[in-house]
GROMACS .gro file of C-alpha atoms in nm:
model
  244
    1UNK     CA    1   1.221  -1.493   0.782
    2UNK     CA    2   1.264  -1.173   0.949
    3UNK     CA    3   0.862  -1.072   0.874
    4UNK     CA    4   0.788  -1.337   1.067
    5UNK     CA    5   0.998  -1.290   1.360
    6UNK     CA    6   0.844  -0.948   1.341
    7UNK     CA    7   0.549  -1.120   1.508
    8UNK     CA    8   0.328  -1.196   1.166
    9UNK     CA    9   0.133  -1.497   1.238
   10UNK     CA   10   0.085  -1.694   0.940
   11UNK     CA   11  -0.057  -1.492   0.606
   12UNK     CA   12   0.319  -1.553   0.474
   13UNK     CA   13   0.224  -1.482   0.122
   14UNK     CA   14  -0.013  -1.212   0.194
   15UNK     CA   15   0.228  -1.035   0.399
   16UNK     CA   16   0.509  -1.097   0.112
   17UNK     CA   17   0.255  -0.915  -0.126
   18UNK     CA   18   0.207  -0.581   0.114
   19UNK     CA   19   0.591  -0.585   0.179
   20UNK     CA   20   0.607  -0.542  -0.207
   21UNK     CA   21   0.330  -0.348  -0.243
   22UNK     CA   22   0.455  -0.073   0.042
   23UNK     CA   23   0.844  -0.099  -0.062
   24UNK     CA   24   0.710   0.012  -0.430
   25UNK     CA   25   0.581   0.294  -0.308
   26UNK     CA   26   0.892   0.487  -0.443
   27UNK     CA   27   0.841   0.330  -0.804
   28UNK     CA   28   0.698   0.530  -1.086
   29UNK     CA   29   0.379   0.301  -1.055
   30UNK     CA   30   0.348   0.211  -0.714
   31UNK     CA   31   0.088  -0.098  -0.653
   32UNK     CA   32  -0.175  -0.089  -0.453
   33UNK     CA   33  -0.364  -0.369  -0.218
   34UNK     CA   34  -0.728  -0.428  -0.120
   35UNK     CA   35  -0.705  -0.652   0.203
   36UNK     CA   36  -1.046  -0.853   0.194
   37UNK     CA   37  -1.162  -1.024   0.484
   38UNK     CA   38  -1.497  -1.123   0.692
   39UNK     CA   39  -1.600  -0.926   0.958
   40UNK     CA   40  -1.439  -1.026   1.312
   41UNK     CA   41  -1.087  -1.165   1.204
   42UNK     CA   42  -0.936  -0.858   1.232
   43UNK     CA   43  -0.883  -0.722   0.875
   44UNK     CA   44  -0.666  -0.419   0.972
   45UNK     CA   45  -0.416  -0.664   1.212
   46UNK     CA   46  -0.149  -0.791   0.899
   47UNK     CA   47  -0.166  -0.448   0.715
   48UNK     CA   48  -0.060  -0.245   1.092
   49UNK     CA   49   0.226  -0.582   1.130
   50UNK     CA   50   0.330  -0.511   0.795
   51UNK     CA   51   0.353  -0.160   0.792
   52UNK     CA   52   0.562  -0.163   1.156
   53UNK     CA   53   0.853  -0.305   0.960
   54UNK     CA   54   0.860   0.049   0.726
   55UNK     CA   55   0.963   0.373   0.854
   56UNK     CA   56   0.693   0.594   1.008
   57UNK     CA   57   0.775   0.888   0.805
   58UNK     CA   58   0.674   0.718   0.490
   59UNK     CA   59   0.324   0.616   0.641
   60UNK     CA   60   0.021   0.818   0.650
   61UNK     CA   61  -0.254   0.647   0.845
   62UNK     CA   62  -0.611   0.772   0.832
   63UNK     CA   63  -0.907   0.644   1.039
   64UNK     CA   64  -1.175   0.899   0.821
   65UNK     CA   65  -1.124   1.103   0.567
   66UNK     CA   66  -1.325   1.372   0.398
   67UNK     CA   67  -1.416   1.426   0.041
   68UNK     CA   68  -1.148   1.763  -0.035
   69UNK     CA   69  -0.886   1.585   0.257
   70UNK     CA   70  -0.670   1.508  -0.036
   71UNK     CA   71  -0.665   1.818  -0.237
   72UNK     CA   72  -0.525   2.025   0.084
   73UNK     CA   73  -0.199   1.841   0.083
   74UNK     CA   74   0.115   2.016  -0.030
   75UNK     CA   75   0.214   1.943  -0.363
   76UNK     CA   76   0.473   1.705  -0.350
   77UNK     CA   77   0.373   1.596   0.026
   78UNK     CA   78   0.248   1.269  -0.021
   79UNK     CA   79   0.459   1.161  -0.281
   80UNK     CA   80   0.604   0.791  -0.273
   81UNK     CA   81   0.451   0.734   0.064
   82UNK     CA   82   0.183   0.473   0.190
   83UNK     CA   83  -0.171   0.586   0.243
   84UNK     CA   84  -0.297   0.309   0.507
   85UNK     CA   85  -0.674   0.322   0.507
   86UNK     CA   86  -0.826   0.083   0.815
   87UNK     CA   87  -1.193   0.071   0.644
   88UNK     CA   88  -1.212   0.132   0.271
   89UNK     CA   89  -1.600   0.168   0.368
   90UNK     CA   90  -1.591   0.413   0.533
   91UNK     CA   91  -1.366   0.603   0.262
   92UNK     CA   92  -1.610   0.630  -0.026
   93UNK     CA   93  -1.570   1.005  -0.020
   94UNK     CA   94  -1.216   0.985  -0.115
   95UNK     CA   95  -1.274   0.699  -0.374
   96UNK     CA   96  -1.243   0.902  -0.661
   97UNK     CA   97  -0.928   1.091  -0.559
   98UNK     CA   98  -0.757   0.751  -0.451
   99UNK     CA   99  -0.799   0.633  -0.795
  100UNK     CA  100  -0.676   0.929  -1.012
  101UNK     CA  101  -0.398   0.911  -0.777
  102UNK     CA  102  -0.313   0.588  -0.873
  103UNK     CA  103  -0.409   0.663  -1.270
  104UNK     CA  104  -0.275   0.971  -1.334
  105UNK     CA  105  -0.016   1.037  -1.022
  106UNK     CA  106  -0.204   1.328  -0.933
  107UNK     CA  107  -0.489   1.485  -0.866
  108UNK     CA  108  -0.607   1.871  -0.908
  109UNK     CA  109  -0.934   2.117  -0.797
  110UNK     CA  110  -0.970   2.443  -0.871
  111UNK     CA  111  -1.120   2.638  -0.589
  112UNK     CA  112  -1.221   3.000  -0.509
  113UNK     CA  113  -1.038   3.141  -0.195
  114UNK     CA  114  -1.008   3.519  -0.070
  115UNK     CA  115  -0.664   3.659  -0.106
  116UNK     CA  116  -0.512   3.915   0.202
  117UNK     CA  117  -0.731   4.178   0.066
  118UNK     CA  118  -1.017   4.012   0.108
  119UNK     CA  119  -1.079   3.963  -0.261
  120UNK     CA  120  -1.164   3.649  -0.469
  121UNK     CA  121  -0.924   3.430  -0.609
  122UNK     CA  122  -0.948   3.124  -0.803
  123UNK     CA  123  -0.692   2.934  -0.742
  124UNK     CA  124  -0.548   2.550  -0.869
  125UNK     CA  125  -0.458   2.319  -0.581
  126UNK     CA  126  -0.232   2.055  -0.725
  127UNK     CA  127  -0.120   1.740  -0.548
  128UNK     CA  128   0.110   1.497  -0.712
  129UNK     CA  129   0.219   1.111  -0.677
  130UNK     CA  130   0.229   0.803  -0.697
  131UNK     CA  131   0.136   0.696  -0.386
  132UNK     CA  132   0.072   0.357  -0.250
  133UNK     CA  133  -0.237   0.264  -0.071
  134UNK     CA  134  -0.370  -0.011   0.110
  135UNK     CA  135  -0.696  -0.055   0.201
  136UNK     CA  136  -0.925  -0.293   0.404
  137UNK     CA  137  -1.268  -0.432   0.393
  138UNK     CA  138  -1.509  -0.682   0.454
  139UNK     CA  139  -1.678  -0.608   0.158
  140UNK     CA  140  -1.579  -0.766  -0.121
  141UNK     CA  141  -1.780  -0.578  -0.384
  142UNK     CA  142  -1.613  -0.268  -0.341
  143UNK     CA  143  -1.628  -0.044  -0.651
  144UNK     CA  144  -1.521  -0.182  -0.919
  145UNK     CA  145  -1.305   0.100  -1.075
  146UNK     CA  146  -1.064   0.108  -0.755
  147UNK     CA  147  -1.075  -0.309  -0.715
  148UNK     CA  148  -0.898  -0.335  -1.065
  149UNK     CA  149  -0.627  -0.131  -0.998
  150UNK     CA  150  -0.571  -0.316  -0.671
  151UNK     CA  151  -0.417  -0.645  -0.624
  152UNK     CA  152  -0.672  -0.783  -0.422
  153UNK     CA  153  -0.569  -1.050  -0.086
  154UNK     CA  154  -0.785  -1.270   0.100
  155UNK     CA  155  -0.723  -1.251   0.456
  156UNK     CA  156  -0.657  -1.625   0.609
  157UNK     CA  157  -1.004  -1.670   0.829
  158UNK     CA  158  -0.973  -2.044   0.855
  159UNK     CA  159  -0.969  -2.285   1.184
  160UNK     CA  160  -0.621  -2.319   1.141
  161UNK     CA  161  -0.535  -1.932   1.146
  162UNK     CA  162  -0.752  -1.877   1.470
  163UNK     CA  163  -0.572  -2.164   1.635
  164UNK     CA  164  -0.224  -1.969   1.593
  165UNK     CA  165  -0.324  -1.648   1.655
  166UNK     CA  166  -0.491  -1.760   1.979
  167UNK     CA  167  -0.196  -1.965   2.073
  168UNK     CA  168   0.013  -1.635   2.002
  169UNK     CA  169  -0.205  -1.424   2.216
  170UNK     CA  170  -0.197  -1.651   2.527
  171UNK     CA  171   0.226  -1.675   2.476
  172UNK     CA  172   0.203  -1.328   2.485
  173UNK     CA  173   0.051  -1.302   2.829
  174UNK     CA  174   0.295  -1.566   2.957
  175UNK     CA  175   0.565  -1.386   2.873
  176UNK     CA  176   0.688  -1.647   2.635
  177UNK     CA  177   0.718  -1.360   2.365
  178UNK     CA  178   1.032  -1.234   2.272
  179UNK     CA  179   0.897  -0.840   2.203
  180UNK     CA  180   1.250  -0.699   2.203
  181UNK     CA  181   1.349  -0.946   1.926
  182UNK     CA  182   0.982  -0.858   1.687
  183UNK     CA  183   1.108  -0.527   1.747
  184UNK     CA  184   1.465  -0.558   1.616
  185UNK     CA  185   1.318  -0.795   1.352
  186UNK     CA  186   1.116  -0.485   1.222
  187UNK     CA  187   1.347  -0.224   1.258
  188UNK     CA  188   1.591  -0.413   1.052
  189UNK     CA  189   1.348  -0.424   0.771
  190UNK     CA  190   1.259  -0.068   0.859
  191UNK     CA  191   1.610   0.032   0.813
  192UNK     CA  192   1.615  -0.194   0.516
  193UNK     CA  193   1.390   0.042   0.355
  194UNK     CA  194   1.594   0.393   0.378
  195UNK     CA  195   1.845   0.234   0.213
  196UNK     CA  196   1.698   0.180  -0.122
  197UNK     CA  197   1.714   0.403  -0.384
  198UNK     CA  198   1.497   0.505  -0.676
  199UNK     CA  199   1.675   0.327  -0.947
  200UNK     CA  200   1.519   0.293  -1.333
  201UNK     CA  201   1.402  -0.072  -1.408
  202UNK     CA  202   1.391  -0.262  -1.733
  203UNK     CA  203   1.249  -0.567  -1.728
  204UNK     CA  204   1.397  -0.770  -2.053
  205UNK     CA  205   1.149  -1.059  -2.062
  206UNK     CA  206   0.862  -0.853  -2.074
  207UNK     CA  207   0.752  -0.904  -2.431
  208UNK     CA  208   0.741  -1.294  -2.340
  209UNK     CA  209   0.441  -1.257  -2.086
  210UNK     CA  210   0.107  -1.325  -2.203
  211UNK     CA  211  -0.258  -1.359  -1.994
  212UNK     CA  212  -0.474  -1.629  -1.988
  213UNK     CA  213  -0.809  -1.495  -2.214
  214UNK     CA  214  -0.973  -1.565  -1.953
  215UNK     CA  215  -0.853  -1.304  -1.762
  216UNK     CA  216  -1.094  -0.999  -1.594
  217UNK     CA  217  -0.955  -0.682  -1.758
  218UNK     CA  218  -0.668  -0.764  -1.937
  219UNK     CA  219  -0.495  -0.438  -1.942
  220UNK     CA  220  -0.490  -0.334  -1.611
  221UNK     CA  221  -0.390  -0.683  -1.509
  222UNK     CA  222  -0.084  -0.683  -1.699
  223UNK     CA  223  -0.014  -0.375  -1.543
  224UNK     CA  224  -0.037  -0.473  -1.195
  225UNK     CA  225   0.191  -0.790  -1.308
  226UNK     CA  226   0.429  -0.599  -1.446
  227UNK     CA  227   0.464  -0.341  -1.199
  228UNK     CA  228   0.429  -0.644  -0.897
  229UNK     CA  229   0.780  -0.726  -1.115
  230UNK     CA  230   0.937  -0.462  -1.097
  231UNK     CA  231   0.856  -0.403  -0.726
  232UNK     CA  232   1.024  -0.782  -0.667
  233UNK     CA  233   1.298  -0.629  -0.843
  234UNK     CA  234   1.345  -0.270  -0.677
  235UNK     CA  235   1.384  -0.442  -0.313
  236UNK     CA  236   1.632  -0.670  -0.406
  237UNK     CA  237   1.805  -0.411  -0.600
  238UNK     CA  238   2.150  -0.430  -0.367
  239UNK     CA  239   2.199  -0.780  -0.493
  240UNK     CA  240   2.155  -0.701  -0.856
  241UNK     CA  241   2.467  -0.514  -1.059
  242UNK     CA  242   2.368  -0.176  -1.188
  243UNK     CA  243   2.392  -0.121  -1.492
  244UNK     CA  244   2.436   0.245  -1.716
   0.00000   0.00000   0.00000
């Protein structure tokens, strides 16, 4: 598959999910993704793979943020891109923001600034959505209010996984890597990107899905299952008929 020849190593189903997760970024409820993995195994690596296969104008990449960052956007800036956030602990400032983002599509603070004159203003900054954003930690009790309206991924940290990604690195040095052909790889699904369109999904068959009881906040989780859904369904949209 062509994420793989994009030089993913392994984390085939996690890197499925953030392909999803980033294409639906142009949906009416983008989903978002908490990338969860223990300290040393690189947990920013498969999010930075994954995102090289998007275009870069639809990526905003932060290493810190402060607590007003968000508010000083333009208003329609940030809509339907990808917020890529290396270390979601070091982001608890914009915690709160992230979320109403993802709750309410937009977010709002009324400030006082001084006009041309010199004079006092109040004035409403307004910054509107959805956005998608992925996140990384090592932490796995992150707050709980952002966690549940994340689909959460466990990062592979096993034997196995070091094995390949050492074996990768050393190719790599022997020149056994084809880079030119990772690079095509993701600029195909780059360009695979600007060609879809925001198109209005309805999803027949939802009335027939149902939870386990025994699932952790109900609501929400349908939510993020019917949105992942409709994301499946917005990327493959060129091989489904349109209907009006």
């Amino acid at each position: 598959m062509d994420l793989a020849k994009s030089g993913i190593i392994g984390e085939e189903i996690n890197a499925l999910i953030l392909l999803l997760a980033m294409s639906s970024r142009k949906c009416a409820d983008p989903l978002s993704v908490v990338c969860l993995a223990k300290s040393g195994i690189g947990k920013s690596y498969l999010m930075e793979r994954v995102a090289a296969c998007f275009p870069t104008e639809d990526l905003l990449e932060n290493t810190q943020m402060t607590e007003n960052s968000f508010y000083y956007y333009k208003r329609e800036e940030i809509r339907g891109k990808v917020f890529l956030i290396e270390d979601l602990d070091g982001a608890a400032a914009v915690l709160y923001p992230i979320r109403e983002l993802q709750s309410k599509k937009r977010i709002s603070k009324t400030v006082t600034m001084k006009d041309k004159n010199g004079k006092l203003r109040t004035l409403t900054l307004v910054v509107e959505g959805p956005v998608s954003v992925i996140g990384c930690t090592t932490k796995e009790r992150i707050y709980e209010d952002n966690a549940n309206r994340s689909i959460l991924i466990y990062l592979d940290g096993s034997k196995e996984q070091d094995h390949r990604i050492m074996q990768y690195q050393k190719e790599l040095k022997t020149g056994e890597v084809n880079k030119q052909e990772e690079q095509l790889a993701a600029e195909l699904l780059s360009n695979t990107q600007r060609v879809l369109e925001p198109v209005k999904i309805i999803n027949p068959y939802a009335l027939l899905i149902d939870l386990p009881q025994a699932v952790f906040k109900p609501r929400r989780t349908m939510g993020l299952l019917l949105n992942f859904i409709e994301a499946i369904t917005y990327y493959h949209q060129k091989q489904r008929a349109e209907q009006v």
